[in-house]
mmCIF file of C-alpha atoms and ligand atoms in Angstrom:
data_model
loop_
_atom_site.group_PDB
_atom_site.id
_atom_site.type_symbol
_atom_site.label_atom_id
_atom_site.label_comp_id
_atom_site.label_asym_id
_atom_site.label_seq_id
_atom_site.Cartn_x
_atom_site.Cartn_y
_atom_site.Cartn_z
ATOM 1 C CA MET A 21 -24.779 -86.811 -183.806
ATOM 2 C CA GLN A 22 -22.663 -89.652 -185.126
ATOM 3 C CA SER A 23 -19.364 -90.278 -186.878
ATOM 4 C CA ALA A 24 -18.439 -88.214 -189.915
ATOM 5 C CA ALA A 25 -20.452 -89.211 -192.989
ATOM 6 C CA THR A 26 -18.433 -87.281 -195.550
ATOM 7 C CA THR A 27 -14.867 -86.743 -196.534
ATOM 8 C CA GLU A 28 -15.674 -83.617 -198.516
ATOM 9 C CA LYS A 29 -14.273 -80.330 -197.207
ATOM 10 C CA LEU A 30 -15.126 -76.717 -197.914
ATOM 11 C CA ILE A 31 -11.835 -74.928 -198.628
ATOM 12 C CA ASP A 32 -11.652 -71.269 -199.627
ATOM 13 C CA ASN A 33 -9.164 -69.503 -201.913
ATOM 14 C CA PHE A 34 -6.862 -68.777 -198.983
ATOM 15 C CA GLY A 35 -6.671 -72.449 -197.996
ATOM 16 C CA ARG A 36 -8.930 -72.005 -194.974
ATOM 17 C CA HIS A 37 -11.131 -74.982 -194.111
ATOM 18 C CA VAL A 38 -14.704 -73.925 -193.349
ATOM 19 C CA ASN A 39 -16.207 -76.424 -190.914
ATOM 20 C CA TYR A 40 -18.397 -74.120 -188.817
ATOM 21 C CA VAL A 41 -21.670 -72.388 -189.709
ATOM 22 C CA ARG A 42 -23.576 -69.895 -187.619
ATOM 23 C CA ILE A 43 -27.238 -69.844 -188.512
ATOM 24 C CA SER A 44 -29.557 -66.991 -187.644
ATOM 25 C CA VAL A 45 -33.079 -68.315 -187.270
ATOM 26 C CA THR A 46 -34.690 -64.904 -186.771
ATOM 27 C CA ASP A 47 -33.698 -61.238 -186.877
ATOM 28 C CA ARG A 48 -36.258 -60.467 -184.147
ATOM 29 C CA CYS A 49 -35.471 -60.109 -180.494
ATOM 30 C CA ASP A 50 -37.155 -59.288 -177.210
ATOM 31 C CA PHE A 51 -34.174 -57.075 -176.257
ATOM 32 C CA ARG A 52 -32.788 -53.997 -178.010
ATOM 33 C CA CYS A 53 -29.162 -53.999 -176.838
ATOM 34 C CA VAL A 54 -27.643 -50.583 -177.459
ATOM 35 C CA TYR A 55 -24.603 -51.914 -179.355
ATOM 36 C CA CYS A 56 -26.631 -54.336 -181.463
ATOM 37 C CA MET A 57 -29.829 -52.576 -182.499
ATOM 38 C CA SER A 58 -31.325 -49.160 -182.829
ATOM 39 C CA GLU A 59 -34.284 -48.484 -180.563
ATOM 40 C CA ASP A 60 -36.705 -48.493 -183.433
ATOM 41 C CA MET A 61 -35.982 -51.490 -185.634
ATOM 42 C CA THR A 62 -37.694 -52.599 -188.809
ATOM 43 C CA PHE A 63 -37.664 -56.367 -188.997
ATOM 44 C CA VAL A 64 -37.745 -58.493 -192.118
ATOM 45 C CA PRO A 65 -41.271 -59.526 -193.247
ATOM 46 C CA ARG A 66 -41.925 -63.128 -192.237
ATOM 47 C CA ALA A 67 -42.328 -64.377 -195.821
ATOM 48 C CA ARG A 68 -38.691 -63.495 -196.451
ATOM 49 C CA ILE A 69 -37.438 -65.453 -193.453
ATOM 50 C CA LEU A 70 -36.378 -69.047 -194.095
ATOM 51 C CA THR A 71 -38.917 -71.607 -192.908
ATOM 52 C CA LEU A 72 -37.870 -74.237 -190.391
ATOM 53 C CA GLU A 73 -37.883 -76.808 -193.207
ATOM 54 C CA GLU A 74 -35.588 -74.631 -195.339
ATOM 55 C CA LEU A 75 -33.280 -74.132 -192.376
ATOM 56 C CA ALA A 76 -33.124 -77.896 -191.876
ATOM 57 C CA GLN A 77 -32.385 -78.487 -195.602
ATOM 58 C CA ILE A 78 -29.557 -75.979 -195.613
ATOM 59 C CA SER A 79 -28.114 -77.394 -192.395
ATOM 60 C CA THR A 80 -28.187 -80.880 -193.906
ATOM 61 C CA ALA A 81 -26.366 -79.662 -197.030
ATOM 62 C CA PHE A 82 -23.654 -78.039 -194.924
ATOM 63 C CA VAL A 83 -23.115 -81.155 -192.826
ATOM 64 C CA GLU A 84 -22.881 -83.258 -195.985
ATOM 65 C CA LEU A 85 -20.155 -80.846 -197.093
ATOM 66 C CA GLY A 86 -18.129 -81.574 -193.987
ATOM 67 C CA VAL A 87 -19.394 -78.918 -191.569
ATOM 68 C CA GLU A 88 -18.973 -80.275 -188.050
ATOM 69 C CA LYS A 89 -20.242 -77.448 -185.910
ATOM 70 C CA ILE A 90 -23.431 -75.389 -186.146
ATOM 71 C CA ARG A 91 -24.344 -72.501 -183.885
ATOM 72 C CA ILE A 92 -27.957 -71.327 -183.809
ATOM 73 C CA THR A 93 -28.251 -67.613 -183.205
ATOM 74 C CA GLY A 94 -30.199 -64.514 -184.219
ATOM 75 C CA GLY A 95 -31.745 -62.044 -183.210
ATOM 76 C CA GLU A 96 -32.882 -64.079 -180.264
ATOM 77 C CA PRO A 97 -33.072 -67.658 -181.520
ATOM 78 C CA LEU A 98 -35.326 -68.846 -178.706
ATOM 79 C CA VAL A 99 -38.144 -66.447 -179.669
ATOM 80 C CA ARG A 100 -38.530 -68.266 -183.006
ATOM 81 C CA ARG A 101 -41.645 -70.424 -182.810
ATOM 82 C CA ASN A 102 -40.946 -74.190 -182.854
ATOM 83 C CA VAL A 103 -37.199 -73.656 -182.757
ATOM 84 C CA VAL A 104 -36.884 -76.712 -180.487
ATOM 85 C CA LYS A 105 -38.104 -78.969 -183.320
ATOM 86 C CA LEU A 106 -35.442 -77.511 -185.632
ATOM 87 C CA LEU A 107 -32.789 -78.075 -182.971
ATOM 88 C CA GLY A 108 -33.766 -81.728 -182.719
ATOM 89 C CA ASP A 109 -33.645 -82.156 -186.510
ATOM 90 C CA ILE A 110 -30.184 -80.586 -186.738
ATOM 91 C CA ALA A 111 -28.810 -82.439 -183.698
ATOM 92 C CA ARG A 112 -29.632 -85.750 -185.388
ATOM 93 C CA LEU A 113 -27.626 -85.002 -188.557
ATOM 94 C CA GLU A 114 -24.990 -87.645 -189.108
ATOM 95 C CA GLY A 115 -21.526 -86.088 -189.093
ATOM 96 C CA LEU A 116 -22.381 -83.061 -186.977
ATOM 97 C CA ARG A 117 -20.195 -83.001 -183.883
ATOM 98 C CA GLU A 118 -21.499 -79.962 -182.091
ATOM 99 C CA LEU A 119 -24.749 -78.001 -182.010
ATOM 100 C CA THR A 120 -24.679 -74.869 -179.878
ATOM 101 C CA ILE A 121 -26.875 -71.835 -179.267
ATOM 102 C CA THR A 122 -26.134 -68.221 -178.446
ATOM 103 C CA THR A 123 -28.997 -66.722 -176.458
ATOM 104 C CA ASN A 124 -29.801 -63.706 -174.328
ATOM 105 C CA GLY A 125 -31.201 -66.125 -171.734
ATOM 106 C CA SER A 126 -34.676 -64.616 -171.473
ATOM 107 C CA GLN A 127 -36.476 -67.761 -172.663
ATOM 108 C CA LEU A 128 -34.297 -70.249 -170.813
ATOM 109 C CA PRO A 129 -36.517 -70.517 -167.723
ATOM 110 C CA ALA A 130 -39.119 -72.153 -169.991
ATOM 111 C CA LEU A 131 -36.897 -73.772 -172.626
ATOM 112 C CA ALA A 132 -33.608 -74.895 -171.044
ATOM 113 C CA ASN A 133 -34.716 -78.497 -170.474
ATOM 114 C CA LYS A 134 -36.357 -78.748 -173.880
ATOM 115 C CA ILE A 135 -33.317 -77.601 -175.811
ATOM 116 C CA ARG A 136 -31.078 -79.894 -173.787
ATOM 117 C CA ASP A 137 -33.432 -82.789 -174.584
ATOM 118 C CA ALA A 138 -33.390 -81.795 -178.270
ATOM 119 C CA GLY A 139 -29.647 -82.499 -178.323
ATOM 120 C CA VAL A 140 -27.956 -79.163 -177.651
ATOM 121 C CA ARG A 141 -24.920 -79.781 -175.452
ATOM 122 C CA ARG A 142 -23.402 -76.297 -175.162
ATOM 123 C CA LEU A 143 -24.848 -72.849 -174.647
ATOM 124 C CA ASN A 144 -23.500 -69.316 -174.800
ATOM 125 C CA ILE A 145 -25.513 -66.862 -172.737
ATOM 126 C CA SER A 146 -25.018 -63.109 -173.080
ATOM 127 C CA LEU A 147 -24.748 -61.134 -169.851
ATOM 128 C CA ASP A 148 -23.249 -57.634 -169.895
ATOM 129 C CA SER A 149 -24.052 -56.442 -166.385
ATOM 130 C CA LEU A 150 -25.018 -57.685 -162.931
ATOM 131 C CA ASP A 151 -26.569 -54.339 -162.039
ATOM 132 C CA HIS A 152 -30.336 -54.298 -162.621
ATOM 133 C CA ASP A 153 -30.562 -50.696 -163.800
ATOM 134 C CA LEU A 154 -27.509 -50.870 -166.020
ATOM 135 C CA PHE A 155 -28.666 -54.188 -167.473
ATOM 136 C CA ARG A 156 -31.959 -52.535 -168.383
ATOM 137 C CA ARG A 157 -30.208 -49.537 -169.919
ATOM 138 C CA LEU A 158 -27.875 -51.708 -172.009
ATOM 139 C CA THR A 159 -30.602 -54.062 -173.225
ATOM 140 C CA ARG A 160 -33.325 -51.366 -173.216
ATOM 141 C CA THR A 161 -36.037 -53.973 -172.508
ATOM 142 C CA GLY A 162 -34.288 -56.836 -170.717
ATOM 143 C CA ASP A 163 -34.907 -57.968 -167.162
ATOM 144 C CA LEU A 164 -31.794 -59.148 -165.309
ATOM 145 C CA ASP A 165 -33.704 -61.399 -162.891
ATOM 146 C CA THR A 166 -35.263 -63.366 -165.761
ATOM 147 C CA VAL A 167 -31.858 -63.866 -167.364
ATOM 148 C CA LEU A 168 -30.343 -64.970 -164.046
ATOM 149 C CA GLN A 169 -33.211 -67.445 -163.656
ATOM 150 C CA GLY A 170 -32.481 -68.597 -167.205
ATOM 151 C CA ILE A 171 -28.846 -69.196 -166.341
ATOM 152 C CA GLU A 172 -29.892 -71.247 -163.294
ATOM 153 C CA ALA A 173 -32.373 -73.224 -165.412
ATOM 154 C CA ALA A 174 -29.592 -73.999 -167.890
ATOM 155 C CA ARG A 175 -27.239 -75.110 -165.125
ATOM 156 C CA THR A 176 -29.889 -77.438 -163.725
ATOM 157 C CA ALA A 177 -30.683 -78.827 -167.174
ATOM 158 C CA GLY A 178 -27.189 -80.324 -167.337
ATOM 159 C CA PHE A 179 -25.519 -78.835 -170.419
ATOM 160 C CA ASP A 180 -21.936 -80.001 -170.948
ATOM 161 C CA LYS A 181 -20.772 -76.411 -171.068
ATOM 162 C CA ILE A 182 -22.278 -72.964 -170.512
ATOM 163 C CA LYS A 183 -20.256 -69.900 -171.413
ATOM 164 C CA ILE A 184 -21.072 -66.269 -170.673
ATOM 165 C CA ASN A 185 -20.503 -63.591 -173.348
ATOM 166 C CA ALA A 186 -20.165 -59.923 -172.407
ATOM 167 C CA VAL A 187 -19.744 -56.930 -174.702
ATOM 168 C CA ILE A 188 -17.770 -54.318 -172.794
ATOM 169 C CA LEU A 189 -18.253 -50.581 -173.376
ATOM 170 C CA LYS A 190 -16.054 -47.928 -171.818
ATOM 171 C CA ASN A 191 -17.760 -45.899 -169.084
ATOM 172 C CA ARG A 192 -20.799 -48.155 -169.232
ATOM 173 C CA ASN A 193 -19.944 -51.589 -167.939
ATOM 174 C CA HIS A 194 -16.142 -51.739 -168.059
ATOM 175 C CA HIS A 195 -16.060 -51.581 -164.254
ATOM 176 C CA GLU A 196 -17.951 -54.891 -164.155
ATOM 177 C CA VAL A 197 -15.342 -57.153 -165.704
ATOM 178 C CA VAL A 198 -14.071 -58.479 -162.340
ATOM 179 C CA PRO A 199 -17.579 -59.124 -160.900
ATOM 180 C CA LEU A 200 -18.600 -60.803 -164.171
ATOM 181 C CA VAL A 201 -15.608 -63.177 -164.040
ATOM 182 C CA ALA A 202 -16.387 -63.896 -160.385
ATOM 183 C CA PHE A 203 -20.059 -64.544 -161.207
ATOM 184 C CA ALA A 204 -19.177 -66.958 -164.010
ATOM 185 C CA SER A 205 -16.427 -68.798 -162.186
ATOM 186 C CA GLU A 206 -18.496 -69.291 -159.011
ATOM 187 C CA ARG A 207 -20.885 -71.227 -161.237
ATOM 188 C CA GLY A 208 -18.180 -73.172 -163.074
ATOM 189 C CA MET A 209 -18.696 -71.228 -166.301
ATOM 190 C CA ASP A 210 -16.143 -69.668 -168.651
ATOM 191 C CA ILE A 211 -16.636 -66.109 -169.872
ATOM 192 C CA SER A 212 -15.649 -64.269 -173.066
ATOM 193 C CA PHE A 213 -15.335 -60.529 -173.412
ATOM 194 C CA ILE A 214 -16.172 -59.080 -176.839
ATOM 195 C CA GLU A 215 -15.001 -55.816 -178.365
ATOM 196 C CA GLU A 216 -17.913 -53.963 -179.944
ATOM 197 C CA MET A 217 -18.007 -54.251 -183.744
ATOM 198 C CA PRO A 218 -19.285 -51.516 -186.063
ATOM 199 C CA LEU A 219 -22.237 -53.420 -187.508
ATOM 200 C CA GLY A 220 -25.246 -51.305 -188.458
ATOM 201 C CA ALA A 221 -26.037 -47.740 -187.493
ATOM 202 C CA ILE A 222 -26.819 -47.182 -183.822
ATOM 203 C CA GLU A 223 -27.685 -43.817 -182.336
ATOM 204 C CA GLU A 224 -27.173 -44.515 -178.655
ATOM 205 C CA HIS A 225 -23.405 -44.020 -178.375
ATOM 206 C CA ASP A 226 -20.296 -43.249 -180.338
ATOM 207 C CA ARG A 227 -18.568 -46.575 -180.926
ATOM 208 C CA ALA A 228 -15.077 -45.110 -181.015
ATOM 209 C CA GLU A 229 -15.624 -43.404 -177.643
ATOM 210 C CA ALA A 230 -17.088 -46.574 -176.137
ATOM 211 C CA TYR A 231 -14.181 -48.722 -177.321
ATOM 212 C CA TYR A 232 -12.597 -50.643 -174.462
ATOM 213 C CA SER A 233 -9.896 -52.983 -175.692
ATOM 214 C CA SER A 234 -9.332 -56.578 -174.685
ATOM 215 C CA ASP A 235 -5.905 -55.548 -173.399
ATOM 216 C CA GLU A 236 -7.491 -53.022 -171.026
ATOM 217 C CA ILE A 237 -9.911 -55.672 -169.783
ATOM 218 C CA ARG A 238 -7.078 -58.114 -169.319
ATOM 219 C CA SER A 239 -5.055 -55.643 -167.323
ATOM 220 C CA ASP A 240 -8.110 -54.860 -165.118
ATOM 221 C CA LEU A 241 -8.568 -58.573 -164.486
ATOM 222 C CA GLU A 242 -4.909 -59.122 -163.697
ATOM 223 C CA LYS A 243 -5.210 -56.845 -160.663
ATOM 224 C CA ARG A 244 -7.390 -59.548 -159.157
ATOM 225 C CA PHE A 245 -6.723 -62.796 -161.020
ATOM 226 C CA THR A 246 -3.720 -64.660 -162.433
ATOM 227 C CA LEU A 247 -4.264 -65.225 -166.156
ATOM 228 C CA THR A 248 -2.158 -67.694 -168.137
ATOM 229 C CA PRO A 249 -2.570 -68.035 -171.912
ATOM 230 C CA THR A 250 -3.862 -71.430 -172.973
ATOM 231 C CA SER A 251 -3.204 -73.216 -176.218
ATOM 232 C CA GLU A 252 -6.940 -73.849 -176.551
ATOM 233 C CA THR A 253 -8.379 -72.751 -179.846
ATOM 234 C CA THR A 254 -11.825 -73.090 -181.333
ATOM 235 C CA GLY A 255 -10.370 -72.226 -184.730
ATOM 236 C CA GLY A 256 -12.102 -68.956 -184.056
ATOM 237 C CA PRO A 257 -11.466 -65.493 -182.784
ATOM 238 C CA SER A 258 -11.339 -66.171 -179.043
ATOM 239 C CA ARG A 259 -8.007 -66.162 -177.220
ATOM 240 C CA TYR A 260 -8.323 -68.026 -173.942
ATOM 241 C CA PHE A 261 -6.616 -67.642 -170.580
ATOM 242 C CA ASP A 262 -6.741 -69.940 -167.546
ATOM 243 C CA VAL A 263 -7.758 -68.175 -164.344
ATOM 244 C CA ALA A 264 -5.527 -69.715 -161.667
ATOM 245 C CA GLU A 265 -7.755 -68.699 -158.731
ATOM 246 C CA THR A 266 -10.970 -70.179 -160.152
ATOM 247 C CA GLY A 267 -10.029 -73.008 -162.519
ATOM 248 C CA THR A 268 -12.198 -71.460 -165.236
ATOM 249 C CA LYS A 269 -11.268 -69.665 -168.461
ATOM 250 C CA VAL A 270 -11.541 -66.139 -169.748
ATOM 251 C CA GLY A 271 -11.701 -65.515 -173.490
ATOM 252 C CA PHE A 272 -11.194 -62.348 -175.497
ATOM 253 C CA ILE A 273 -12.800 -61.700 -178.871
ATOM 254 C CA SER A 274 -10.847 -58.785 -180.224
ATOM 255 C CA PRO A 275 -11.652 -57.890 -183.831
ATOM 256 C CA HIS A 276 -9.908 -54.529 -183.478
ATOM 257 C CA SER A 277 -6.859 -55.245 -181.376
ATOM 258 C CA HIS A 278 -6.067 -58.818 -182.470
ATOM 259 C CA ASN A 279 -7.211 -59.577 -185.973
ATOM 260 C CA PHE A 280 -8.177 -63.219 -186.365
ATOM 261 C CA CYS A 281 -9.105 -63.475 -190.040
ATOM 262 C CA ASP A 282 -6.229 -65.680 -191.160
ATOM 263 C CA THR A 283 -7.598 -68.639 -189.196
ATOM 264 C CA CYS A 284 -11.268 -67.994 -189.983
ATOM 265 C CA ASN A 285 -13.134 -71.312 -190.263
ATOM 266 C CA ARG A 286 -16.719 -70.062 -190.424
ATOM 267 C CA VAL A 287 -19.535 -68.647 -192.511
ATOM 268 C CA ARG A 288 -22.901 -67.237 -191.476
ATOM 269 C CA LEU A 289 -26.435 -67.694 -192.740
ATOM 270 C CA THR A 290 -28.784 -64.775 -192.181
ATOM 271 C CA ALA A 291 -32.414 -65.361 -191.282
ATOM 272 C CA GLU A 292 -33.269 -64.412 -194.870
ATOM 273 C CA GLY A 293 -31.027 -67.130 -196.249
ATOM 274 C CA ARG A 294 -28.126 -64.991 -197.309
ATOM 275 C CA LEU A 295 -24.870 -66.882 -196.840
ATOM 276 C CA LEU A 296 -22.353 -64.320 -195.604
ATOM 277 C CA LEU A 297 -18.762 -65.299 -196.208
ATOM 278 C CA CYS A 298 -17.357 -62.748 -193.743
ATOM 279 C CA LEU A 299 -18.867 -60.925 -190.768
ATOM 280 C CA GLY A 300 -17.237 -57.673 -191.810
ATOM 281 C CA GLN A 301 -17.855 -57.731 -195.587
ATOM 282 C CA GLU A 302 -20.869 -57.986 -197.858
ATOM 283 C CA HIS A 303 -19.772 -60.956 -200.017
ATOM 284 C CA SER A 304 -22.728 -63.319 -200.006
ATOM 285 C CA VAL A 305 -24.754 -65.937 -201.846
ATOM 286 C CA ASP A 306 -28.556 -66.084 -201.788
ATOM 287 C CA LEU A 307 -29.352 -69.615 -200.604
ATOM 288 C CA ARG A 308 -33.035 -68.777 -200.137
ATOM 289 C CA HIS A 309 -33.242 -68.248 -203.874
ATOM 290 C CA VAL A 310 -31.712 -71.694 -204.425
ATOM 291 C CA VAL A 311 -33.992 -73.557 -202.000
ATOM 292 C CA ARG A 312 -37.122 -71.761 -203.208
ATOM 293 C CA SER A 313 -36.381 -72.013 -206.942
ATOM 294 C CA PHE A 314 -35.312 -75.664 -206.835
ATOM 295 C CA PRO A 315 -37.230 -77.272 -203.958
ATOM 296 C CA GLY A 316 -35.659 -80.473 -202.720
ATOM 297 C CA ASP A 317 -32.634 -80.218 -205.038
ATOM 298 C CA ARG A 318 -29.890 -80.910 -202.502
ATOM 299 C CA ASP A 319 -27.162 -81.176 -205.144
ATOM 300 C CA ARG A 320 -27.878 -77.711 -206.476
ATOM 301 C CA LEU A 321 -27.841 -76.329 -202.948
ATOM 302 C CA LYS A 322 -24.531 -78.013 -202.198
ATOM 303 C CA ASP A 323 -23.068 -76.682 -205.446
ATOM 304 C CA ALA A 324 -24.062 -73.139 -204.497
ATOM 305 C CA ILE A 325 -22.343 -73.580 -201.127
ATOM 306 C CA ARG A 326 -19.210 -75.064 -202.709
ATOM 307 C CA GLN A 327 -19.006 -72.171 -205.168
ATOM 308 C CA SER A 328 -19.414 -69.596 -202.397
ATOM 309 C CA MET A 329 -15.954 -70.556 -201.109
ATOM 310 C CA SER A 330 -14.377 -68.748 -204.067
ATOM 311 C CA ILE A 331 -15.686 -65.374 -202.838
ATOM 312 C CA LYS A 332 -14.837 -65.684 -199.142
ATOM 313 C CA PRO A 333 -12.808 -62.517 -198.533
ATOM 314 C CA GLN A 334 -9.436 -62.507 -196.845
ATOM 315 C CA GLY A 335 -10.638 -60.455 -193.893
ATOM 316 C CA HIS A 336 -12.689 -57.618 -192.445
ATOM 317 C CA ASP A 337 -11.857 -53.890 -192.562
ATOM 318 C CA PHE A 338 -13.459 -52.756 -189.303
ATOM 319 C CA ASP A 339 -12.710 -49.138 -188.439
ATOM 320 C CA LEU A 340 -14.450 -47.576 -185.446
ATOM 321 C CA THR A 341 -13.572 -44.041 -186.433
ATOM 322 C CA GLU A 342 -15.465 -44.246 -189.734
ATOM 323 C CA LYS A 343 -19.180 -44.564 -190.304
ATOM 324 C CA PRO A 344 -20.066 -48.292 -190.410
ATOM 325 C CA ILE A 345 -19.451 -49.730 -193.864
ATOM 326 C CA ILE A 346 -21.607 -52.677 -192.900
ATOM 327 C CA PHE A 347 -25.204 -51.534 -192.746
ATOM 328 C CA ARG A 348 -26.677 -54.697 -191.332
ATOM 329 C CA HIS A 349 -26.940 -54.960 -187.556
ATOM 330 C CA MET A 350 -25.431 -57.877 -185.665
ATOM 331 C CA SER A 351 -28.994 -59.087 -185.081
ATOM 332 C CA ALA A 352 -29.510 -59.382 -188.849
ATOM 333 C CA THR A 353 -26.137 -61.005 -189.347
ATOM 334 C CA GLY A 354 -26.401 -63.725 -186.738
ATOM 335 C CA GLY A 355 -23.759 -62.894 -184.144
HETATM 336 N N1 LIG B 291 -29.663 -62.679 -178.943
HETATM 337 C C1 LIG B 291 -28.613 -63.589 -178.670
HETATM 338 C C2 LIG B 291 -27.628 -63.006 -177.688
HETATM 339 O O1 LIG B 291 -27.682 -61.815 -177.409
HETATM 340 O O2 LIG B 291 -26.819 -63.782 -177.195
HETATM 341 C C3 LIG B 291 -27.876 -64.055 -179.913
HETATM 342 C C4 LIG B 291 -27.606 -63.045 -180.985
HETATM 343 S S1 LIG B 291 -26.490 -61.742 -180.521
HETATM 344 C C5 LIG B 291 -26.407 -60.814 -182.016
HETATM 345 C C6 LIG B 291 -24.947 -62.654 -180.422
HETATM 346 C C7 LIG B 291 -23.819 -61.972 -179.695
HETATM 347 O O3 LIG B 291 -23.435 -60.836 -180.429
HETATM 348 C C8 LIG B 291 -24.180 -61.494 -178.304
HETATM 349 O O4 LIG B 291 -23.224 -62.001 -177.378
HETATM 350 C C9 LIG B 291 -24.086 -59.995 -178.406
HETATM 351 O O5 LIG B 291 -23.658 -59.431 -177.203
HETATM 352 C C10 LIG B 291 -23.096 -59.808 -179.535
HETATM 353 N N2 LIG B 291 -23.198 -58.537 -180.242
HETATM 354 C C11 LIG B 291 -24.293 -57.917 -180.715
HETATM 355 N N3 LIG B 291 -23.976 -56.776 -181.359
HETATM 356 C C12 LIG B 291 -22.627 -56.664 -181.306
HETATM 357 C C13 LIG B 291 -21.684 -55.714 -181.796
HETATM 358 N N4 LIG B 291 -22.058 -54.639 -182.487
HETATM 359 N N5 LIG B 291 -20.372 -55.950 -181.562
HETATM 360 C C14 LIG B 291 -19.969 -57.056 -180.866
HETATM 361 N N6 LIG B 291 -20.807 -57.978 -180.392
HETATM 362 C C15 LIG B 291 -22.123 -57.800 -180.593
HETATM 363 FE FE1 LIG B 292 -31.097 -59.151 -179.095
HETATM 364 FE FE2 LIG B 292 -28.821 -60.457 -178.809
HETATM 365 FE FE3 LIG B 292 -28.912 -58.197 -180.251
HETATM 366 FE FE4 LIG B 292 -29.211 -58.052 -177.632
HETATM 367 S S1 LIG B 292 -27.377 -58.765 -178.718
HETATM 368 S S2 LIG B 292 -30.508 -57.024 -179.175
HETATM 369 S S3 LIG B 292 -30.256 -59.904 -177.172
HETATM 370 S S4 LIG B 292 -29.897 -60.075 -180.755
#
């Protein structure tokens, strides 16, 4: 990753500068988290998933258009075969300042060193519970010990920053917010709490009933910790607080209680190559069609991306009391 190679910027119709892309490299996953997937999922046929070469081409086009940060996600990105090669190719793009991954941690015991060597400097690891049985119930197939080993492997591998992400559901894991902050801070890691979003149909719980707001979490934490708002911003949805007792930070991603759309700086690429302009809307451009119809034509690809800015919507319309209006699951979207 070197100094910026372009002065071009992607600006949408609301004057927002898009400099961050989240790329889903697979819709598949070894877990079936209850808020993310239904138990019985149908995955996209492999021929419709972007190849690693196509993913690298699209990443290159974005960086040439001034994108400075790419997050690799999924599904579970680390179950995609040869993902480490893709990470290396993206990390070397001139102008990219940050390459990060969001992972469930299950593959980190084997891959932490390799992805660090490929050039990834920061990791987000999802961890919703420290209780073995509850962890299994929330992920349906996950094994807490493997994920904890993955977190240790990542710490040993020497990433610049590791952050924990936890989705909090009322009467499931809301009682774990204090132990989760303690777990993260004892290891020098920050933690973000995420309000569940109504993406895709799930049968396991009623999302409105399971809603536990960031403000409730904050007030639970303040019984034990002193939280002070920070001015830190990632240009994204997280609001951060310093934890006086630990020296670490707690973030809140609150799509329901604190709408963040007016500062949105990001777009998402699904594993099928659909460029989604908003997490909570269906406005999209089919970049797979562009790369497959015009192989190697970088200018045409960049034009398609430039033009997509004109349809980036102003914001999402999430409503937990209604049936989801977004039928794709978070795993298909690239969370
Ligand atoms: N498999 C990886 C993981 O779990 O970290 C990456 C993909 S996952 C879709 C990315 C993040 O989205 C995870 O932190 C997960 O907890 C979160 N997530 C999944 N479904 C969600 C939903 N319906 N609402 C809010 N967050 C969700
Ligand atoms: Fe898999 Fe991540 Fe979705 Fe859980 S949240 S099912 S780990 S993609």
